[in-house]
Amino acid sequence: MINIKVIRVKESFDWIEIIKDSGSKRYLEENTITEMQLQHFKEKWIELELDSNSILWGDKKFKFINYVGYLQVEDVAFEILPKLSFENEYQKMRSALIEMINTCHDLDISLDYTYNDLEQGDLKEILAKYFANTLLKELHRGISQEYRLVEENATLLKGRLLVSQHIKNNVLNNKPYQIAVSYEERVDNHVLNQVFKRATSLLIKTVRSFETKTQLQRIDYLLDTVANRSFTKHQLKEISLNRTNKRFEKPFKLAKHFLLNETLTMQHHDLTNTFVIMFKMNDLFEAYIAILLDEVVDRPVYPQDERHRLFKNEKTNRGIFQLKPDIVIGDTDQIIIDTKWKRVFDKEEVTRSGIKREDMFQMYAYLTRYKHASRGVLLYPKIEQTESEDLFLQSWKLENTDILLRAYSISLKDKNATEKELLQILSDISN
């Protein structure tokens, strides 16, 4: 097995330095990659069609912006975690990320830090272990099977006799010992099992945990008759579960995530030492806050609301410039929330707390177009640099109105704490 160097970084904070080769002490002890590894990484990033603006380049260094997750290319891997702690508390940051993934994708992944080697507990190993555990449990209950219609010439009557085909193919051709029949048979080699087979094959080549690898090998054995085929992104998105295979939902969700970033480069050759599962942090943050709000408030919560446009064409009356606030709470006396996965300064440091002008103009459009809106919230992640529990950053009023716009930061270390802070923010802005 190739010796993998795992580089653990905080999204938008930590730089990865580029050095000439792997022979130096710096390569072993620091967040460094070689020029050759960089070339492989760049090629993979382009092939995966990931956002080129999500890499910030410096002088012989770079860092990741907005993406979190795990990306392995040949002999180097990047675990990218959200910056939610001032100290390098990677376990806490990983725990928070897993909580967000669980909430947004309806999973119940638990963290296991019993590994002596911290790298064995990285995001890839945790997700692979969960996938193997949940899938193996369901396979032991019974492999998912589907019915397939078979039409053939048989020596015994089974299913339904195909009269016209029997006469044409057998009676007229003097084949008295053959019968044209149609019947259904149960098969293992169908698309859902093929997804599991492909994901299992991918993980077997990349996981380091002996326990997880053993479970994956057992899965591979149970799916021995299933084809190991590749999928396009479109094919993966078209696959849906029904009532007979709904019990496989959780491993299926993860398998799709594993394979969505595998298809572009591996459709025509064997799997290599590559593993990718990436999330856009701004999308994850937005979805997470919307789900938590829906759980804790007693009013309707509308994520990605699309009821309004900024202007209408004078002649055709067709709306233009779609408005899509992240979250709208309520139908009257509405609170509009826009989540911003970006760093803001302490309120004493700079005017507007580092909040960008375009963010405020965007909120202005929402608050003026939504006629029942009375409050607006710009919500930022809280970086735990101090012991302060203050969530409030700044407050403004729309000129000549009572409409409030306030900026808050919120902690994401713990789901229950985040829910309490959301209620605290809603109470504060409503009073």
Short mmCIF file of C-alpha atoms in Angstrom, two decimals:
data_model
loop_
_atom_site.label_atom_id
_atom_site.label_comp_id
_atom_site.label_asym_id
_atom_site.label_seq_id
_atom_site.Cartn_x
_atom_site.Cartn_y
_atom_site.Cartn_z
CA MET A 1 0.00 0.00 0.00
CA ILE A 2 1.20 3.50 -0.80
CA ASN A 3 2.26 5.53 2.23
CA ILE A 4 -0.22 8.42 2.33
CA LYS A 5 0.74 11.80 3.77
CA VAL A 6 -2.38 13.35 5.36
CA ILE A 7 -2.35 17.14 5.54
CA ARG A 8 -4.92 18.51 7.97
CA VAL A 9 -5.90 22.17 7.48
CA LYS A 10 -8.55 24.69 8.48
CA GLU A 11 -10.57 26.04 5.58
CA SER A 12 -9.58 29.61 4.61
CA PHE A 13 -6.90 29.80 7.35
CA ASP A 14 -4.03 27.34 6.89
CA TRP A 15 -1.51 27.56 4.06
CA ILE A 16 0.04 24.53 2.38
CA GLU A 17 3.58 25.18 1.22
CA ILE A 18 5.06 23.86 -2.01
CA ILE A 19 8.57 22.40 -1.85
CA LYS A 20 10.79 20.79 -4.47
CA ASP A 21 10.86 17.17 -3.29
CA SER A 22 9.99 14.85 -0.41
CA GLY A 23 13.53 14.24 0.76
CA SER A 24 13.67 17.09 3.27
CA LYS A 25 12.73 17.13 6.94
CA ARG A 26 10.14 19.83 6.20
CA TYR A 27 8.14 17.40 4.08
CA LEU A 28 7.76 15.01 7.01
CA GLU A 29 7.00 17.57 9.71
CA GLU A 30 5.04 20.38 8.06
CA ASN A 31 2.04 21.03 5.80
CA THR A 32 4.02 20.75 2.59
CA ILE A 33 3.60 19.05 -0.77
CA THR A 34 6.06 18.54 -3.58
CA GLU A 35 5.87 20.15 -6.99
CA MET A 36 4.96 16.77 -8.52
CA GLN A 37 2.16 16.24 -5.99
CA LEU A 38 0.92 19.74 -6.73
CA GLN A 39 0.72 18.94 -10.43
CA HIS A 40 -1.34 15.80 -9.75
CA PHE A 41 -3.57 17.78 -7.38
CA LYS A 42 -4.18 20.54 -9.95
CA GLU A 43 -5.10 18.01 -12.62
CA LYS A 44 -7.55 16.27 -10.28
CA TRP A 45 -9.14 19.54 -9.19
CA ILE A 46 -9.80 20.47 -12.82
CA GLU A 47 -11.09 16.99 -13.70
CA LEU A 48 -13.52 17.10 -10.78
CA GLU A 49 -14.79 20.49 -11.99
CA LEU A 50 -14.36 21.98 -8.52
CA ASP A 51 -14.48 25.75 -8.18
CA SER A 52 -11.15 27.24 -9.23
CA ASN A 53 -11.86 30.34 -7.11
CA SER A 54 -11.87 28.14 -4.01
CA ILE A 55 -8.09 27.91 -4.00
CA LEU A 56 -6.19 30.99 -2.90
CA TRP A 57 -2.65 31.05 -4.27
CA GLY A 58 0.31 32.74 -2.63
CA ASP A 59 4.05 32.65 -3.21
CA LYS A 60 4.79 28.90 -3.31
CA LYS A 61 1.76 28.18 -1.16
CA PHE A 62 -2.02 27.85 -1.34
CA LYS A 63 -5.06 27.34 0.87
CA PHE A 64 -8.63 26.11 0.46
CA ILE A 65 -11.57 28.51 0.55
CA ASN A 66 -15.18 27.40 1.15
CA TYR A 67 -14.63 23.66 0.54
CA VAL A 68 -14.43 21.20 3.41
CA GLY A 69 -14.05 17.45 3.29
CA TYR A 70 -11.38 15.00 2.20
CA LEU A 71 -9.39 14.82 -1.03
CA GLN A 72 -6.78 12.15 -1.68
CA VAL A 73 -4.69 12.13 -4.85
CA GLU A 74 -2.13 9.35 -5.08
CA ASP A 75 0.21 9.66 -2.08
CA VAL A 76 -1.10 12.89 -0.52
CA ALA A 77 -4.45 13.63 1.11
CA PHE A 78 -6.05 16.81 2.43
CA GLU A 79 -8.51 16.80 5.30
CA ILE A 80 -10.14 20.25 5.22
CA LEU A 81 -12.06 21.23 8.35
CA PRO A 82 -14.15 24.32 9.15
CA LYS A 83 -12.40 26.90 11.31
CA LEU A 84 -14.62 26.84 14.39
CA SER A 85 -11.99 27.03 17.08
CA PHE A 86 -9.10 29.42 17.66
CA GLU A 87 -6.91 26.56 18.84
CA ASN A 88 -6.06 23.62 16.59
CA GLU A 89 -8.77 21.44 18.15
CA TYR A 90 -9.22 19.24 15.12
CA GLN A 91 -11.43 16.72 16.87
CA LYS A 92 -13.90 19.45 17.84
CA MET A 93 -13.91 20.92 14.36
CA ARG A 94 -14.39 17.48 12.82
CA SER A 95 -17.16 16.73 15.30
CA ALA A 96 -18.97 19.93 14.33
CA LEU A 97 -18.62 19.11 10.62
CA ILE A 98 -19.97 15.59 11.15
CA GLU A 99 -22.92 17.06 13.09
CA MET A 100 -23.72 19.33 10.17
CA ILE A 101 -23.43 16.47 7.66
CA ASN A 102 -25.68 14.29 9.84
CA THR A 103 -28.31 17.01 10.09
CA CYS A 104 -28.30 18.05 6.44
CA HIS A 105 -28.16 14.53 5.00
CA ASP A 106 -30.24 12.66 7.61
CA LEU A 107 -27.43 10.43 8.82
CA ASP A 108 -26.38 9.32 12.30
CA ILE A 109 -22.61 9.09 12.01
CA SER A 110 -20.92 8.85 15.39
CA LEU A 111 -17.33 9.82 16.09
CA ASP A 112 -14.90 7.23 17.38
CA TYR A 113 -11.68 8.60 18.81
CA THR A 114 -10.44 5.30 20.15
CA TYR A 115 -7.76 5.27 17.47
CA ASN A 116 -4.29 5.71 18.92
CA ASP A 117 -3.19 7.33 15.69
CA LEU A 118 -5.18 10.56 15.19
CA GLU A 119 -4.94 10.18 11.41
CA GLN A 120 -6.93 6.95 11.64
CA GLY A 121 -9.82 9.08 12.87
CA ASP A 122 -9.88 11.48 9.93
CA LEU A 123 -13.04 12.31 8.01
CA LYS A 124 -12.53 9.67 5.32
CA GLU A 125 -12.02 6.89 7.86
CA ILE A 126 -15.08 7.96 9.85
CA LEU A 127 -17.35 8.08 6.80
CA ALA A 128 -15.99 4.80 5.42
CA LYS A 129 -16.53 3.07 8.76
CA TYR A 130 -20.12 4.33 8.95
CA PHE A 131 -20.80 3.22 5.37
CA ALA A 132 -19.37 -0.26 5.98
CA ASN A 133 -21.22 -0.71 9.30
CA THR A 134 -24.63 0.37 8.04
CA LEU A 135 -24.42 -1.48 4.71
CA LEU A 136 -23.13 -4.74 6.21
CA LYS A 137 -25.91 -4.67 8.81
CA GLU A 138 -28.56 -4.43 6.09
CA LEU A 139 -26.90 -7.03 3.85
CA HIS A 140 -26.98 -9.50 6.73
CA ARG A 141 -30.74 -8.95 6.85
CA GLY A 142 -30.87 -9.80 3.16
CA ILE A 143 -29.33 -8.58 -0.08
CA SER A 144 -31.52 -6.21 -2.05
CA GLN A 145 -33.05 -8.04 -4.99
CA GLU A 146 -35.16 -6.98 -7.94
CA TYR A 147 -37.42 -8.85 -10.33
CA ARG A 148 -36.30 -9.13 -13.95
CA LEU A 149 -38.54 -10.25 -16.81
CA VAL A 150 -37.08 -13.17 -18.75
CA GLU A 151 -38.36 -14.41 -22.12
CA GLU A 152 -36.68 -17.55 -23.45
CA ASN A 153 -37.02 -20.98 -24.93
CA ALA A 154 -37.03 -23.46 -22.05
CA THR A 155 -37.32 -27.23 -21.73
CA LEU A 156 -39.92 -26.92 -18.96
CA LEU A 157 -43.01 -24.76 -18.67
CA LYS A 158 -42.55 -22.03 -16.10
CA GLY A 159 -44.29 -18.70 -15.79
CA ARG A 160 -46.47 -17.87 -18.81
CA LEU A 161 -46.56 -19.62 -22.17
CA LEU A 162 -45.88 -17.24 -25.06
CA VAL A 163 -48.24 -18.83 -27.57
CA SER A 164 -47.40 -16.87 -30.71
CA GLN A 165 -43.65 -17.04 -30.10
CA HIS A 166 -43.88 -20.76 -29.29
CA ILE A 167 -45.67 -21.50 -32.56
CA LYS A 168 -43.27 -19.35 -34.61
CA ASN A 169 -40.02 -20.48 -33.00
CA ASN A 170 -40.74 -24.07 -31.98
CA VAL A 171 -43.81 -25.64 -33.60
CA LEU A 172 -43.03 -24.40 -37.09
CA ASN A 173 -39.32 -25.22 -36.69
CA ASN A 174 -39.97 -28.75 -35.35
CA LYS A 175 -38.60 -28.15 -31.84
CA PRO A 176 -40.97 -30.29 -29.75
CA TYR A 177 -38.82 -30.20 -26.62
CA GLN A 178 -38.68 -26.40 -26.29
CA ILE A 179 -41.31 -24.03 -24.95
CA ALA A 180 -41.41 -20.24 -25.32
CA VAL A 181 -42.06 -18.87 -21.85
CA SER A 182 -42.04 -15.61 -19.93
CA TYR A 183 -41.29 -15.41 -16.20
CA GLU A 184 -39.79 -13.16 -13.54
CA GLU A 185 -36.63 -13.99 -11.62
CA ARG A 186 -35.03 -12.32 -8.63
CA VAL A 187 -31.56 -10.91 -9.31
CA ASP A 188 -28.81 -9.33 -7.22
CA ASN A 189 -27.09 -7.58 -10.13
CA HIS A 190 -29.15 -4.40 -10.26
CA VAL A 191 -28.31 -0.71 -10.10
CA LEU A 192 -28.51 -0.19 -6.30
CA ASN A 193 -26.17 -3.08 -5.57
CA GLN A 194 -23.89 -1.89 -8.36
CA VAL A 195 -23.59 1.48 -6.59
CA PHE A 196 -22.65 -0.32 -3.37
CA LYS A 197 -20.18 -2.54 -5.20
CA ARG A 198 -18.46 0.44 -6.83
CA ALA A 199 -18.27 2.45 -3.60
CA THR A 200 -16.92 -0.58 -1.74
CA SER A 201 -14.23 -1.14 -4.37
CA LEU A 202 -13.21 2.51 -4.13
CA LEU A 203 -12.95 2.44 -0.33
CA ILE A 204 -11.06 -0.87 -0.12
CA LYS A 205 -8.22 0.77 -2.04
CA THR A 206 -8.01 3.85 0.17
CA VAL A 207 -9.00 3.14 3.81
CA ARG A 208 -6.29 2.51 6.37
CA SER A 209 -8.35 1.00 9.20
CA PHE A 210 -7.94 -2.79 9.28
CA GLU A 211 -11.39 -3.22 10.83
CA THR A 212 -13.11 -1.13 8.15
CA LYS A 213 -11.19 -2.80 5.33
CA THR A 214 -12.24 -6.23 6.67
CA GLN A 215 -15.90 -5.16 6.69
CA LEU A 216 -15.60 -3.81 3.16
CA GLN A 217 -14.09 -7.09 1.98
CA ARG A 218 -17.04 -8.97 3.50
CA ILE A 219 -19.40 -6.65 1.62
CA ASP A 220 -17.48 -7.25 -1.58
CA TYR A 221 -17.83 -11.01 -1.04
CA LEU A 222 -21.59 -10.76 -0.41
CA LEU A 223 -21.93 -8.75 -3.62
CA ASP A 224 -19.76 -11.17 -5.59
CA THR A 225 -22.33 -11.61 -8.39
CA VAL A 226 -22.82 -7.84 -8.78
CA ALA A 227 -21.04 -5.97 -11.58
CA ASN A 228 -18.40 -3.39 -10.63
CA ARG A 229 -19.39 -0.65 -13.06
CA SER A 230 -18.95 3.10 -13.20
CA PHE A 231 -21.69 5.74 -13.13
CA THR A 232 -22.09 9.19 -14.58
CA LYS A 233 -23.28 11.97 -12.32
CA HIS A 234 -26.60 12.01 -14.16
CA GLN A 235 -27.07 8.27 -13.63
CA LEU A 236 -26.37 8.60 -9.90
CA LYS A 237 -28.85 11.43 -9.49
CA GLU A 238 -31.52 9.43 -11.33
CA ILE A 239 -31.38 6.49 -8.91
CA SER A 240 -34.12 6.50 -6.28
CA LEU A 241 -35.17 4.07 -3.57
CA ASN A 242 -38.58 2.46 -3.12
CA ARG A 243 -40.39 0.91 -0.18
CA THR A 244 -38.66 -2.46 -0.66
CA ASN A 245 -35.11 -1.06 -0.43
CA LYS A 246 -35.70 2.03 1.76
CA ARG A 247 -33.71 0.36 4.55
CA PHE A 248 -30.54 0.95 2.50
CA GLU A 249 -31.07 4.73 2.43
CA LYS A 250 -28.22 5.76 4.74
CA PRO A 251 -25.40 3.78 3.10
CA PHE A 252 -26.84 4.74 -0.30
CA LYS A 253 -26.61 8.47 0.48
CA LEU A 254 -22.94 8.11 1.38
CA ALA A 255 -22.20 5.84 -1.58
CA LYS A 256 -23.57 8.51 -3.92
CA HIS A 257 -21.36 11.14 -2.28
CA PHE A 258 -18.32 8.88 -2.69
CA LEU A 259 -19.05 8.22 -6.36
CA LEU A 260 -20.21 11.65 -7.52
CA ASN A 261 -16.59 12.83 -7.50
CA GLU A 262 -15.22 9.54 -8.80
CA THR A 263 -16.93 9.32 -12.15
CA LEU A 264 -15.09 11.90 -14.25
CA THR A 265 -11.67 10.35 -14.11
CA MET A 266 -12.28 6.64 -13.55
CA GLN A 267 -14.95 5.55 -15.96
CA HIS A 268 -12.58 3.86 -18.36
CA HIS A 269 -9.90 2.37 -16.14
CA ASP A 270 -9.42 0.75 -12.76
CA LEU A 271 -9.76 2.65 -9.53
CA THR A 272 -6.59 4.35 -8.37
CA ASN A 273 -5.52 5.77 -5.03
CA THR A 274 -8.03 8.59 -5.21
CA PHE A 275 -10.82 9.46 -2.83
CA VAL A 276 -12.92 12.62 -2.84
CA ILE A 277 -15.82 13.73 -0.68
CA MET A 278 -16.16 17.50 -0.62
CA PHE A 279 -18.84 19.89 0.61
CA LYS A 280 -19.24 23.59 -0.10
CA MET A 281 -19.22 25.09 3.34
CA ASN A 282 -21.51 28.01 2.55
CA ASP A 283 -24.20 25.60 1.29
CA LEU A 284 -23.76 23.31 4.29
CA PHE A 285 -23.94 26.23 6.74
CA GLU A 286 -27.08 27.61 5.11
CA ALA A 287 -28.87 24.24 5.03
CA TYR A 288 -27.86 23.46 8.62
CA ILE A 289 -29.24 26.73 10.01
CA ALA A 290 -32.49 26.34 8.04
CA ILE A 291 -33.06 22.83 9.40
CA LEU A 292 -32.32 23.87 13.00
CA LEU A 293 -34.66 26.85 12.73
CA ASP A 294 -37.42 24.61 11.41
CA GLU A 295 -36.95 22.43 14.49
CA VAL A 296 -37.05 25.19 17.11
CA VAL A 297 -39.45 27.90 15.91
CA ASP A 298 -43.24 27.62 15.82
CA ARG A 299 -43.64 29.59 12.60
CA PRO A 300 -43.19 28.50 8.96
CA VAL A 301 -39.57 28.45 7.80
CA TYR A 302 -38.93 28.89 4.08
CA PRO A 303 -35.39 28.02 2.91
CA GLN A 304 -34.28 29.40 -0.45
CA ASP A 305 -37.53 31.33 -0.83
CA GLU A 306 -38.29 32.25 -4.47
CA ARG A 307 -41.58 34.13 -4.21
CA HIS A 308 -40.28 37.52 -5.31
CA ARG A 309 -38.27 39.17 -8.03
CA LEU A 310 -36.65 42.56 -7.82
CA PHE A 311 -38.29 44.14 -10.91
CA LYS A 312 -41.03 43.45 -13.44
CA ASN A 313 -40.83 44.23 -17.14
CA GLU A 314 -43.09 47.21 -17.81
CA LYS A 315 -44.53 45.72 -21.03
CA THR A 316 -44.66 41.97 -20.33
CA ASN A 317 -45.05 42.13 -16.54
CA ARG A 318 -42.49 39.32 -16.29
CA GLY A 319 -40.29 39.39 -13.23
CA ILE A 320 -36.53 39.70 -13.54
CA PHE A 321 -33.67 39.37 -11.04
CA GLN A 322 -34.82 36.48 -8.87
CA LEU A 323 -34.58 37.20 -5.13
CA LYS A 324 -33.68 34.13 -3.12
CA PRO A 325 -33.01 34.86 0.54
CA ASP A 326 -31.51 31.91 2.38
CA ILE A 327 -34.26 31.74 5.00
CA VAL A 328 -37.59 33.51 5.50
CA ILE A 329 -39.42 33.00 8.80
CA GLY A 330 -43.18 33.55 8.93
CA ASP A 331 -45.80 34.93 6.58
CA THR A 332 -46.37 38.16 8.50
CA ASP A 333 -43.89 40.18 10.52
CA GLN A 334 -41.24 38.24 8.61
CA ILE A 335 -37.62 37.75 9.60
CA ILE A 336 -35.25 37.34 6.67
CA ILE A 337 -31.95 35.60 7.35
CA ASP A 338 -28.95 35.47 5.07
CA THR A 339 -26.15 33.15 6.16
CA LYS A 340 -22.60 34.18 5.32
CA TRP A 341 -19.81 31.66 5.61
CA LYS A 342 -17.06 34.20 6.03
CA ARG A 343 -15.03 35.73 8.80
CA VAL A 344 -16.07 39.00 10.43
CA PHE A 345 -14.06 41.10 12.82
CA ASP A 346 -14.94 42.02 16.37
CA LYS A 347 -17.37 44.92 16.37
CA GLU A 348 -14.86 47.26 17.98
CA GLU A 349 -12.26 46.79 15.24
CA VAL A 350 -13.76 48.24 12.08
CA THR A 351 -16.86 49.97 10.78
CA ARG A 352 -19.69 47.53 9.92
CA SER A 353 -17.72 44.79 11.77
CA GLY A 354 -16.02 43.84 8.54
CA ILE A 355 -19.41 43.19 6.92
CA LYS A 356 -19.22 43.77 3.19
CA ARG A 357 -21.18 46.53 1.49
CA GLU A 358 -22.67 44.10 -1.06
CA ASP A 359 -24.09 41.93 1.74
CA MET A 360 -25.93 44.94 3.15
CA PHE A 361 -27.25 45.97 -0.27
CA GLN A 362 -28.49 42.41 -0.80
CA MET A 363 -30.39 42.56 2.48
CA TYR A 364 -31.76 45.97 1.49
CA ALA A 365 -33.30 44.37 -1.63
CA TYR A 366 -34.90 41.63 0.45
CA LEU A 367 -36.25 43.95 3.15
CA THR A 368 -37.78 46.40 0.68
CA ARG A 369 -39.25 43.83 -1.71
CA TYR A 370 -40.77 41.58 0.99
CA LYS A 371 -43.64 43.80 2.12
CA HIS A 372 -44.22 41.83 5.31
CA ALA A 373 -40.56 41.85 6.35
CA SER A 374 -39.78 43.71 9.57
CA ARG A 375 -36.39 42.28 10.50
CA GLY A 376 -33.25 41.13 8.71
CA VAL A 377 -30.37 39.07 10.03
CA LEU A 378 -26.90 38.61 8.59
CA LEU A 379 -25.60 35.46 10.26
CA TYR A 380 -21.90 34.60 10.43
CA PRO A 381 -19.99 31.70 11.99
CA LYS A 382 -18.40 32.47 15.33
CA ILE A 383 -14.70 31.77 15.70
CA GLU A 384 -14.00 31.01 19.34
CA GLN A 385 -11.12 33.42 19.84
CA THR A 386 -12.34 34.70 23.19
CA GLU A 387 -14.55 33.56 26.03
CA SER A 388 -17.17 36.14 25.07
CA GLU A 389 -20.68 34.72 24.60
CA ASP A 390 -21.91 37.85 22.84
CA LEU A 391 -23.62 36.96 19.56
CA PHE A 392 -24.54 40.48 18.52
CA LEU A 393 -22.24 42.37 16.13
CA GLN A 394 -23.98 45.46 14.76
CA SER A 395 -27.44 46.92 14.16
CA TRP A 396 -28.92 49.31 11.59
CA LYS A 397 -32.32 50.68 10.60
CA LEU A 398 -33.54 51.29 7.08
CA GLU A 399 -33.81 55.05 6.72
CA ASN A 400 -37.26 56.45 7.60
CA THR A 401 -38.57 53.02 8.64
CA ASP A 402 -38.68 50.77 11.71
CA ILE A 403 -37.16 47.87 9.77
CA LEU A 404 -34.10 46.50 11.54
CA LEU A 405 -31.03 44.83 10.07
CA ARG A 406 -28.69 43.17 12.53
CA ALA A 407 -25.57 41.09 12.22
CA TYR A 408 -24.86 38.19 14.56
CA SER A 409 -22.29 35.45 14.87
CA ILE A 410 -23.22 31.95 15.97
CA SER A 411 -21.26 29.05 17.40
CA LEU A 412 -21.37 25.72 15.57
CA LYS A 413 -19.49 23.49 17.97
CA ASP A 414 -22.60 21.82 19.36
CA LYS A 415 -26.06 21.39 17.84
CA ASN A 416 -28.00 22.02 21.06
CA ALA A 417 -25.97 25.14 21.78
CA THR A 418 -26.53 26.38 18.23
CA GLU A 419 -30.30 25.91 18.57
CA LYS A 420 -30.30 27.88 21.83
CA GLU A 421 -28.30 30.68 20.23
CA LEU A 422 -30.72 30.82 17.30
CA LEU A 423 -33.62 31.26 19.70
CA GLN A 424 -31.63 33.92 21.55
CA ILE A 425 -31.01 35.79 18.26
CA LEU A 426 -34.67 35.63 17.25
CA SER A 427 -35.73 36.86 20.68
CA ASP A 428 -33.21 39.69 20.59
CA ILE A 429 -34.19 40.99 17.16
CA SER A 430 -37.92 40.64 17.80
CA ASN A 431 -37.88 42.81 20.94
#
